[in-house]
Amino acid sequence: MQDFRCFCEDFFKRYFKFNPSEAIAYGVMGHEAEWEDYSDDRYAEERAFYSNSLTALLKFSPKKLTRDEKIDKELMRGMCTVKAAEFARGDYRIEKPNLYIPFDAIYYLTKYPNSDPAGFILERLEGVSYFMMQGVEEFHIREAHPPRLWVKMAISELGEGIGFLDSLAEMPGVAEGIKDPERFGRAVEQAKSAVRHFRHFLEHKVLAQVRDSYAVGEEHFNLLLRHKHFLPMNARQLLALGERLFAETKKELLALTEKIAPGKSIDEAARMIQECHPAAKELIPAYQDAVQRARDFVQVKGLVTFPPQERLEVIETPVFKRNQIPFAAYLSPSPNDPNQVGYYYVTPAKNEDELREHNYRGLENTSAHEAYPGHHLQLTLANYYPAAHTLARLINGSSVMFEGWALYCEQMMHDQGFLGSPEHEFLMLKDRLWRTMRIIIDVKTQCGLMSYDEAANWMMQELAFPRSQAEADLNWYSQAPATPMGYALGWSMITNLRKREEVRLGKRFSLRKFHDKFLQAGSIAPPLIIKRYFRK
């Protein structure tokens, strides 16, 4: 029988044949100039691949696998189970128009290590027209009825991406590598023409044949909980937990509001805190300062062991991403980056209301979440620990782990004194209330129990979000079922695990050792981490 390691090597070699533009993000080279092939033959080959792989995985006896290989097998089995179910649900090629948007695949070449950024970008640019024409043909030939929301999201992103293409020739790491400026310029113009054509096609053809719902349904949602996140609960049980966490968090928030702003509402108290913010031109330096102070604090307090190499750059959010990232986000380094450079995106504020969201207390909380000891430190450690950066684990990360960890870090940094003011705690609880709402909204919208408008109105009511911010949040929820719920659920699971370990170990408990143990398995589902490292 085939060795498990050889099986994994062959599996992911074939996986990146179907998903070449993803490869560089996982440190897999050799696909830098390729685009996805969505032909009927390749689609049938991909469907058979997941079905056959699922059968093959069942033949590996657990007795012949190491403890870490058993986890990787479970992750791959879960992945193939979900993929097979998604193929059975329908043809993904005519569901998401954003499959045919080229910006991420080109952008990755400017950020992830590769031997010839300008050369590979040129090759990808010259292939954009063919790549995007696949989308036109799929939506035109087949009876396609994608969700209205997803078509509108794609139209918006396509409109914002033209400026990104125009800026390519001037980007550091690209400009100095361009050997033939005229050819590069022609390729950019051809790509822009393809983008405009696809956008026009979506506006004038596809929008006329859309459907309203994007919900996956309760059965598929339960499958994701079980086979992607390995959770011992179904959608209804998760919803009940979310409603309980929401009620508990709101009670805490109301009590703190009365303490720091007697007689004021949550919104009024938030407004008071938000008035203290940097000027628009000082936004990036303010975040850089918060990041450095958070990093120093984590190191001095010895809260987590750092990897040998890591660096975080605070930069403005790429223009084509700003409709998806209202305020801040993070892009992790690939495993093969020797310097482990991550990018902390900060979206420039367009008005005073948006600038208030970048208030000093809030951006300090956000930097603990996105940078240290949150996403950046966790994900660079995942690239460092050998067991954590197998392709099985890198590709099958769980939001319950990586988003749960980042939310846990906000509370932990408050408890340790970095985010120690009542104003920090107020914003932390307000943001946690938002994350508990994500559990409820995720379950209800994906299971057909709540409409998009009902969810937006609820966020505006409870969180005082402007409609645009509520919609930006809901837009990404819509395409990522059983992902938004991971923040608050993960925070709850990690917090409860830590409490259990504190009781079990007593005076022998070490916060640093607890964190190091939890992080060494990578970004996989917490139930798998607990089973591997925390059971007697």
Short mmCIF file of C-alpha atoms in Angstrom, two decimals, residues 76-525:
data_model
loop_
_atom_site.label_atom_id
_atom_site.label_comp_id
_atom_site.label_asym_id
_atom_site.label_seq_id
_atom_site.Cartn_x
_atom_site.Cartn_y
_atom_site.Cartn_z
CA MET A 76 -7.70 15.69 4.52
CA ARG A 77 -10.68 13.40 5.00
CA GLY A 78 -12.72 16.36 6.22
CA MET A 79 -11.55 18.46 3.30
CA CYS A 80 -12.50 15.80 0.74
CA THR A 81 -15.86 15.22 2.43
CA VAL A 82 -16.71 18.92 2.21
CA LYS A 83 -15.47 19.21 -1.39
CA ALA A 84 -17.48 16.15 -2.47
CA ALA A 85 -20.59 17.61 -0.83
CA GLU A 86 -20.04 20.95 -2.56
CA PHE A 87 -19.74 19.25 -5.96
CA ALA A 88 -22.98 17.42 -5.23
CA ARG A 89 -24.71 20.73 -4.40
CA GLY A 90 -24.05 22.23 -7.81
CA ASP A 91 -21.51 23.62 -10.27
CA TYR A 92 -19.32 26.11 -8.40
CA ARG A 93 -18.18 27.62 -11.71
CA ILE A 94 -21.52 29.42 -12.09
CA GLU A 95 -22.05 30.32 -8.43
CA LYS A 96 -19.32 32.82 -7.60
CA PRO A 97 -18.35 35.40 -10.23
CA ASN A 98 -15.33 36.33 -8.09
CA LEU A 99 -13.70 33.06 -9.19
CA TYR A 100 -12.79 34.92 -12.38
CA ILE A 101 -11.40 38.07 -10.74
CA PRO A 102 -7.59 38.11 -11.25
CA PHE A 103 -6.35 40.67 -8.72
CA ASP A 104 -5.42 38.41 -5.78
CA ALA A 105 -3.40 36.03 -7.95
CA ILE A 106 -1.39 38.94 -9.35
CA TYR A 107 -1.08 40.71 -6.00
CA TYR A 108 0.36 37.57 -4.34
CA LEU A 109 3.31 37.77 -6.73
CA THR A 110 4.17 41.20 -5.31
CA LYS A 111 4.16 39.99 -1.68
CA TYR A 112 5.23 36.35 -1.56
CA PRO A 113 8.83 35.30 -2.35
CA ASN A 114 9.41 34.19 -5.95
CA SER A 115 12.28 34.25 -8.42
CA ASP A 116 10.90 36.76 -10.93
CA PRO A 117 7.95 38.89 -9.74
CA ALA A 118 7.86 41.15 -12.81
CA GLY A 119 8.24 38.24 -15.24
CA PHE A 120 5.53 36.11 -13.63
CA ILE A 121 3.19 39.08 -13.34
CA LEU A 122 3.70 39.76 -17.05
CA GLU A 123 2.83 36.15 -17.90
CA ARG A 124 -0.26 36.27 -15.71
CA LEU A 125 -1.33 39.61 -17.19
CA GLU A 126 -1.04 38.18 -20.68
CA GLY A 127 -3.26 35.28 -19.63
CA VAL A 128 -5.95 37.38 -17.93
CA SER A 129 -8.16 37.70 -21.01
CA TYR A 130 -8.40 33.94 -21.51
CA PHE A 131 -8.85 33.31 -17.79
CA MET A 132 -11.72 35.81 -17.45
CA MET A 133 -13.34 34.74 -20.72
CA GLN A 134 -13.94 31.38 -19.04
CA GLY A 135 -16.34 33.19 -16.70
CA VAL A 136 -18.18 34.81 -19.59
CA GLU A 137 -18.54 31.46 -21.33
CA GLU A 138 -19.66 29.60 -18.19
CA PHE A 139 -22.33 32.14 -17.23
CA HIS A 140 -23.46 32.56 -20.85
CA ILE A 141 -23.67 28.89 -21.89
CA ARG A 142 -25.11 27.40 -18.72
CA GLU A 143 -28.32 28.19 -16.95
CA ALA A 144 -26.65 30.23 -14.25
CA HIS A 145 -28.52 31.88 -11.40
CA PRO A 146 -25.86 33.11 -8.96
CA PRO A 147 -26.84 35.08 -5.84
CA ARG A 148 -27.56 38.73 -6.61
CA LEU A 149 -25.30 39.82 -3.75
CA TRP A 150 -22.28 37.96 -5.13
CA VAL A 151 -22.71 39.44 -8.58
CA LYS A 152 -22.88 42.96 -7.13
CA MET A 153 -19.81 42.27 -4.96
CA ALA A 154 -17.87 41.14 -8.04
CA ILE A 155 -18.95 44.21 -10.02
CA SER A 156 -17.73 46.45 -7.20
CA GLU A 157 -14.36 44.70 -6.86
CA LEU A 158 -13.78 44.73 -10.61
CA GLY A 159 -14.37 48.49 -10.68
CA GLU A 160 -11.91 49.13 -7.87
CA GLY A 161 -9.20 46.87 -9.29
CA ILE A 162 -8.38 48.94 -12.38
CA GLY A 163 -6.26 51.28 -10.27
CA PHE A 164 -4.35 48.30 -8.89
CA LEU A 165 -3.43 47.15 -12.40
CA ASP A 166 -2.30 50.69 -13.28
CA SER A 167 0.00 50.75 -10.24
CA LEU A 168 1.77 47.44 -10.94
CA ALA A 169 4.63 48.87 -12.99
CA GLU A 170 5.62 51.19 -10.12
CA MET A 171 5.47 48.67 -7.27
CA PRO A 172 8.71 47.93 -5.38
CA GLY A 173 10.09 44.57 -6.43
CA VAL A 174 8.26 44.79 -9.75
CA ALA A 175 9.44 48.05 -11.32
CA GLU A 176 13.13 47.14 -11.30
CA GLY A 177 12.42 43.72 -12.85
CA ILE A 178 10.50 44.88 -15.92
CA LYS A 179 12.64 44.02 -18.95
CA ASP A 180 10.31 45.30 -21.68
CA PRO A 181 8.21 48.27 -20.46
CA GLU A 182 6.20 48.48 -23.68
CA ARG A 183 5.19 44.82 -23.53
CA PHE A 184 4.34 45.16 -19.85
CA GLY A 185 2.23 48.25 -20.57
CA ARG A 186 0.34 46.44 -23.34
CA ALA A 187 -0.33 43.51 -21.01
CA VAL A 188 -1.73 45.85 -18.36
CA GLU A 189 -4.04 47.49 -20.91
CA GLN A 190 -5.22 44.08 -22.17
CA ALA A 191 -5.95 42.98 -18.63
CA LYS A 192 -7.86 46.20 -17.93
CA SER A 193 -9.91 45.64 -21.07
CA ALA A 194 -10.76 42.09 -19.94
CA VAL A 195 -11.78 43.37 -16.50
CA ARG A 196 -14.05 46.03 -18.01
CA HIS A 197 -15.59 43.48 -20.37
CA PHE A 198 -16.36 41.01 -17.59
CA ARG A 199 -17.76 43.78 -15.41
CA HIS A 200 -20.05 44.94 -18.23
CA PHE A 201 -21.13 41.33 -18.83
CA LEU A 202 -22.06 40.88 -15.16
CA GLU A 203 -23.96 44.18 -15.07
CA HIS A 204 -25.92 43.72 -18.28
CA LYS A 205 -26.29 39.94 -18.61
CA VAL A 206 -25.81 38.06 -15.34
CA LEU A 207 -27.68 40.51 -13.08
CA ALA A 208 -30.82 39.77 -15.09
CA GLN A 209 -30.79 36.09 -14.12
CA VAL A 210 -29.78 36.08 -10.45
CA ARG A 211 -31.44 34.55 -7.41
CA ASP A 212 -31.87 36.20 -4.03
CA SER A 213 -30.68 33.53 -1.58
CA TYR A 214 -27.09 32.56 -0.83
CA ALA A 215 -27.88 30.32 2.17
CA VAL A 216 -26.22 26.89 2.18
CA GLY A 217 -28.92 25.33 4.36
CA GLU A 218 -28.80 23.62 7.75
CA GLU A 219 -27.63 20.23 6.44
CA HIS A 220 -24.53 21.65 4.74
CA PHE A 221 -23.84 24.00 7.64
CA ASN A 222 -23.82 21.01 9.99
CA LEU A 223 -21.45 19.20 7.64
CA LEU A 224 -19.03 22.14 7.82
CA LEU A 225 -19.18 22.17 11.62
CA ARG A 226 -18.38 18.47 11.72
CA HIS A 227 -15.86 18.02 8.91
CA LYS A 228 -14.13 21.42 8.71
CA HIS A 229 -14.12 22.42 12.37
CA PHE A 230 -14.56 18.98 14.00
CA LEU A 231 -17.08 20.37 16.46
CA PRO A 232 -19.33 18.16 18.61
CA MET A 233 -22.37 20.35 17.98
CA ASN A 234 -24.89 21.15 15.26
CA ALA A 235 -26.18 24.48 13.97
CA ARG A 236 -29.01 24.73 16.51
CA GLN A 237 -26.72 23.99 19.43
CA LEU A 238 -24.23 26.55 18.11
CA LEU A 239 -27.01 29.10 17.79
CA ALA A 240 -28.06 28.53 21.41
CA LEU A 241 -24.44 29.03 22.53
CA GLY A 242 -24.17 32.21 20.47
CA GLU A 243 -27.34 33.63 21.98
CA ARG A 244 -26.05 32.87 25.49
CA LEU A 245 -22.65 34.48 24.80
CA PHE A 246 -24.39 37.51 23.30
CA ALA A 247 -26.60 37.96 26.39
CA GLU A 248 -23.65 37.54 28.80
CA THR A 249 -21.41 39.93 26.87
CA LYS A 250 -24.10 42.57 26.56
CA LYS A 251 -24.75 42.40 30.30
CA GLU A 252 -21.04 42.97 30.97
CA LEU A 253 -20.92 45.81 28.46
CA LEU A 254 -23.96 47.58 29.92
CA ALA A 255 -22.49 47.36 33.44
CA LEU A 256 -19.16 48.81 32.29
CA THR A 257 -20.94 51.54 30.31
CA GLU A 258 -22.72 52.69 33.44
CA LYS A 259 -19.39 52.72 35.27
CA ILE A 260 -17.41 54.79 32.75
CA ALA A 261 -20.27 56.94 31.41
CA PRO A 262 -23.14 57.05 33.93
CA GLY A 263 -26.51 57.61 32.27
CA LYS A 264 -25.08 57.20 28.76
CA SER A 265 -25.96 54.55 26.19
CA ILE A 266 -23.39 52.13 24.74
CA ASP A 267 -23.31 54.19 21.56
CA GLU A 268 -22.81 57.47 23.47
CA ALA A 269 -20.00 55.97 25.55
CA ALA A 270 -18.33 54.61 22.41
CA ARG A 271 -18.58 58.03 20.77
CA MET A 272 -16.77 59.64 23.70
CA ILE A 273 -13.86 57.20 23.36
CA GLN A 274 -13.77 57.47 19.57
CA GLU A 275 -13.28 61.23 19.61
CA CYS A 276 -9.62 60.64 20.55
CA HIS A 277 -8.03 59.49 17.33
CA PRO A 278 -4.98 60.25 15.14
CA ALA A 279 -5.22 62.57 12.15
CA ALA A 280 -5.71 60.85 8.81
CA LYS A 281 -2.07 61.37 7.78
CA GLU A 282 -0.89 59.91 11.10
CA LEU A 283 -2.90 56.68 10.82
CA ILE A 284 -0.08 54.38 9.68
CA PRO A 285 2.46 55.74 12.23
CA ALA A 286 -0.13 55.33 15.00
CA TYR A 287 -0.64 51.68 14.12
CA GLN A 288 3.12 51.13 13.80
CA ASP A 289 3.61 52.51 17.28
CA ALA A 290 0.84 50.33 18.74
CA VAL A 291 2.31 47.24 17.06
CA GLN A 292 5.79 47.88 18.43
CA ARG A 293 4.50 48.45 21.95
CA ALA A 294 2.41 45.28 21.82
CA ARG A 295 5.39 43.26 20.55
CA ASP A 296 7.66 44.60 23.29
CA PHE A 297 5.03 43.87 25.95
CA VAL A 298 4.56 40.24 24.85
CA GLN A 299 8.33 39.67 24.84
CA VAL A 300 9.04 41.35 28.16
CA LYS A 301 6.18 39.51 29.89
CA GLY A 302 7.17 36.22 28.27
CA LEU A 303 3.60 35.46 27.17
CA VAL A 304 4.49 33.46 24.04
CA THR A 305 7.72 32.06 22.59
CA PHE A 306 8.66 33.92 19.41
CA PRO A 307 9.90 32.20 16.22
CA PRO A 308 13.53 32.86 15.20
CA GLN A 309 12.49 35.16 12.34
CA GLU A 310 9.42 37.35 11.88
CA ARG A 311 8.61 40.91 10.87
CA LEU A 312 5.38 42.82 10.45
CA GLU A 313 4.87 45.71 8.02
CA VAL A 314 1.95 48.10 8.48
CA ILE A 315 0.71 49.23 5.06
CA GLU A 316 -2.38 50.71 3.47
CA THR A 317 -5.00 48.19 2.37
CA PRO A 318 -4.77 47.54 -1.40
CA VAL A 319 -7.41 49.60 -3.22
CA PHE A 320 -9.20 46.58 -4.67
CA LYS A 321 -9.57 45.10 -1.14
CA ARG A 322 -11.05 48.14 0.57
CA ASN A 323 -14.67 47.22 -0.09
CA GLN A 324 -13.98 44.00 1.86
CA ILE A 325 -11.74 45.49 4.59
CA PRO A 326 -13.37 48.58 6.11
CA PHE A 327 -10.68 49.12 8.77
CA ALA A 328 -7.87 46.57 9.24
CA ALA A 329 -6.80 43.02 8.33
CA TYR A 330 -3.74 40.78 8.05
CA LEU A 331 -1.91 38.84 5.34
CA SER A 332 0.36 36.09 6.63
CA PRO A 333 3.75 35.15 5.14
CA SER A 334 4.19 31.95 3.14
CA PRO A 335 6.02 29.09 4.88
CA ASN A 336 9.04 29.45 2.58
CA ASP A 337 9.61 33.14 3.33
CA PRO A 338 12.96 33.14 5.20
CA ASN A 339 12.18 36.45 6.87
CA GLN A 340 8.54 35.64 7.71
CA VAL A 341 7.21 39.08 6.76
CA GLY A 342 3.50 39.61 7.41
CA TYR A 343 1.40 42.59 6.30
CA TYR A 344 -0.98 44.49 8.56
CA TYR A 345 -3.48 46.28 6.35
CA VAL A 346 -4.98 49.57 7.49
CA THR A 347 -7.71 51.07 5.31
CA PRO A 348 -7.43 54.87 4.97
CA ALA A 349 -10.37 56.79 6.40
CA LYS A 350 -12.50 58.67 3.88
CA ASN A 351 -14.35 60.79 6.44
CA GLU A 352 -14.52 61.73 10.11
CA ASP A 353 -16.85 58.85 11.00
CA GLU A 354 -14.41 56.30 9.61
CA LEU A 355 -11.51 58.04 11.34
CA ARG A 356 -13.27 57.62 14.69
CA GLU A 357 -13.16 53.86 14.18
CA HIS A 358 -9.36 54.19 14.21
CA ASN A 359 -9.37 55.76 17.69
CA TYR A 360 -6.28 55.21 19.85
CA ARG A 361 -7.83 52.71 22.28
CA GLY A 362 -9.45 50.81 19.43
CA LEU A 363 -6.34 50.54 17.27
CA GLU A 364 -4.37 49.27 20.28
CA ASN A 365 -6.96 46.51 20.79
CA THR A 366 -6.91 45.77 17.06
CA SER A 367 -3.10 45.53 17.05
CA ALA A 368 -3.18 42.92 19.81
CA HIS A 369 -5.69 41.02 17.66
CA GLU A 370 -3.98 41.36 14.27
CA ALA A 371 -0.32 41.56 15.28
CA TYR A 372 1.08 40.57 18.69
CA PRO A 373 0.23 38.12 20.11
CA GLY A 374 -2.66 37.66 17.66
CA HIS A 375 -2.66 36.68 14.00
CA HIS A 376 0.89 37.58 13.01
CA LEU A 377 2.62 35.84 15.89
CA GLN A 378 0.32 32.80 15.73
CA LEU A 379 0.68 32.33 11.98
CA THR A 380 4.45 32.82 11.88
CA LEU A 381 4.70 30.20 14.63
CA ALA A 382 2.53 27.92 12.51
CA ASN A 383 5.10 28.35 9.74
CA TYR A 384 7.90 27.54 12.21
CA TYR A 385 6.75 24.39 14.02
CA PRO A 386 7.38 21.35 11.74
CA ALA A 387 4.11 19.56 12.51
CA ALA A 388 2.14 22.79 12.09
CA HIS A 389 3.08 23.62 8.51
CA THR A 390 2.26 20.47 6.63
CA LEU A 391 0.10 21.33 3.63
CA ALA A 392 -2.75 19.39 5.20
CA ARG A 393 -2.75 21.87 8.09
CA LEU A 394 -1.95 25.05 6.18
CA ILE A 395 -4.81 24.53 3.72
CA ASN A 396 -7.31 23.31 6.32
CA GLY A 397 -7.11 26.06 8.92
CA SER A 398 -10.13 26.66 11.15
CA SER A 399 -11.44 30.11 12.03
CA VAL A 400 -12.33 28.67 15.43
CA MET A 401 -8.59 28.45 16.05
CA PHE A 402 -6.98 31.44 14.34
CA GLU A 403 -9.82 33.93 14.88
CA GLY A 404 -10.61 32.49 18.29
CA TRP A 405 -6.95 32.93 19.28
CA ALA A 406 -6.90 36.56 18.11
CA LEU A 407 -10.05 37.39 20.09
CA TYR A 408 -8.70 35.55 23.14
CA CYS A 409 -5.53 37.67 22.86
CA GLU A 410 -7.54 40.88 23.33
CA GLN A 411 -8.85 39.66 26.68
CA MET A 412 -5.52 38.16 27.71
CA MET A 413 -3.63 41.38 26.92
CA HIS A 414 -6.21 43.32 28.94
CA ASP A 415 -5.78 40.95 31.89
CA GLN A 416 -1.99 41.25 31.64
CA GLY A 417 -2.13 45.05 31.72
CA PHE A 418 -1.36 46.14 28.16
CA LEU A 419 -4.95 47.02 27.29
CA GLY A 420 -5.60 47.90 30.87
CA SER A 421 -7.85 50.98 30.87
CA PRO A 422 -11.65 50.85 31.30
CA GLU A 423 -11.90 52.35 27.80
CA HIS A 424 -9.88 49.44 26.37
CA GLU A 425 -12.16 46.98 28.15
CA PHE A 426 -15.27 48.78 26.91
CA LEU A 427 -14.16 48.57 23.27
CA MET A 428 -13.02 44.99 23.76
CA LEU A 429 -16.46 44.00 25.07
CA LYS A 430 -18.20 45.94 22.32
CA ASP A 431 -16.11 44.14 19.72
CA ARG A 432 -16.77 40.82 21.43
CA LEU A 433 -20.50 41.57 21.32
CA TRP A 434 -20.05 42.02 17.58
CA ARG A 435 -18.29 38.63 17.37
CA THR A 436 -21.03 36.88 19.37
CA MET A 437 -23.51 38.35 16.91
CA ARG A 438 -21.49 36.74 14.14
CA ILE A 439 -22.34 33.31 15.53
CA ILE A 440 -26.05 34.12 15.45
CA ILE A 441 -25.95 35.81 12.04
CA ASP A 442 -23.77 33.09 10.51
CA VAL A 443 -26.14 30.32 11.57
CA LYS A 444 -29.37 32.17 10.86
CA THR A 445 -28.51 33.65 7.47
CA GLN A 446 -26.92 30.45 6.16
CA CYS A 447 -29.80 28.30 7.43
CA GLY A 448 -32.50 30.59 6.05
CA LEU A 449 -33.65 31.91 9.44
CA MET A 450 -32.64 35.56 8.93
CA SER A 451 -32.48 37.78 5.86
CA TYR A 452 -29.54 39.96 4.83
CA ASP A 453 -31.52 43.12 5.61
CA GLU A 454 -32.59 41.81 9.02
CA ALA A 455 -28.97 41.06 9.88
CA ALA A 456 -27.81 44.51 8.70
CA ASN A 457 -30.53 46.26 10.69
CA TRP A 458 -29.64 44.28 13.82
CA MET A 459 -25.95 45.23 13.51
CA MET A 460 -26.90 48.88 13.04
CA GLN A 461 -29.15 48.72 16.10
CA GLU A 462 -26.82 46.86 18.49
CA LEU A 463 -23.45 48.13 17.30
CA ALA A 464 -24.38 51.54 15.83
CA PHE A 465 -22.70 50.51 12.59
CA PRO A 466 -23.39 52.65 9.55
CA ARG A 467 -25.19 50.66 6.87
CA SER A 468 -22.03 50.51 4.74
CA GLN A 469 -20.03 48.83 7.51
CA ALA A 470 -22.78 46.32 8.28
CA GLU A 471 -22.99 45.42 4.59
CA ALA A 472 -19.21 45.07 4.23
CA ASP A 473 -19.28 42.58 7.10
CA LEU A 474 -22.28 40.66 5.82
CA ASN A 475 -20.84 40.48 2.30
CA TRP A 476 -17.90 38.36 3.36
CA TYR A 477 -20.05 36.28 5.75
CA SER A 478 -22.21 35.36 2.76
CA GLN A 479 -19.35 33.58 0.95
CA ALA A 480 -17.80 31.96 4.02
CA PRO A 481 -20.44 29.82 5.80
CA ALA A 482 -19.37 28.54 9.23
CA THR A 483 -16.43 30.97 9.33
CA PRO A 484 -17.74 34.14 11.08
CA MET A 485 -18.90 32.01 14.01
CA GLY A 486 -15.26 31.05 14.72
CA TYR A 487 -14.25 34.25 16.54
CA ALA A 488 -16.43 34.09 19.65
CA LEU A 489 -16.70 30.31 19.65
CA GLY A 490 -12.93 29.97 19.54
CA TRP A 491 -12.45 32.59 22.26
CA SER A 492 -14.87 30.65 24.46
CA MET A 493 -13.17 27.29 23.80
CA ILE A 494 -9.64 28.60 24.43
CA THR A 495 -10.73 30.44 27.59
CA ASN A 496 -12.45 27.33 28.96
CA LEU A 497 -9.45 25.15 28.07
CA ARG A 498 -7.13 27.52 29.91
CA LYS A 499 -9.38 27.50 32.99
CA ARG A 500 -9.40 23.72 32.94
CA GLU A 501 -5.60 23.60 32.73
CA GLU A 502 -5.24 26.13 35.54
CA VAL A 503 -7.36 23.93 37.79
CA ARG A 504 -5.61 20.73 36.72
CA LEU A 505 -2.07 22.04 37.12
CA GLY A 506 -2.54 24.47 40.00
CA LYS A 507 0.75 26.16 40.88
CA ARG A 508 2.48 24.31 38.05
CA PHE A 509 0.42 26.19 35.46
CA SER A 510 2.45 28.48 33.20
CA LEU A 511 0.67 30.89 30.87
CA ARG A 512 3.58 30.85 28.43
CA LYS A 513 3.71 27.05 28.34
CA PHE A 514 -0.06 26.87 27.83
CA HIS A 515 0.14 29.26 24.88
CA ASP A 516 3.15 27.49 23.36
CA LYS A 517 1.47 24.10 23.62
CA PHE A 518 -1.75 25.38 22.08
CA LEU A 519 0.05 27.05 19.17
CA GLN A 520 2.41 24.25 18.16
CA ALA A 521 -0.21 22.30 16.21
CA GLY A 522 -0.87 25.12 13.73
CA SER A 523 -4.13 26.76 12.71
CA ILE A 524 -6.27 23.64 12.84
CA ALA A 525 -9.56 23.10 14.66
#
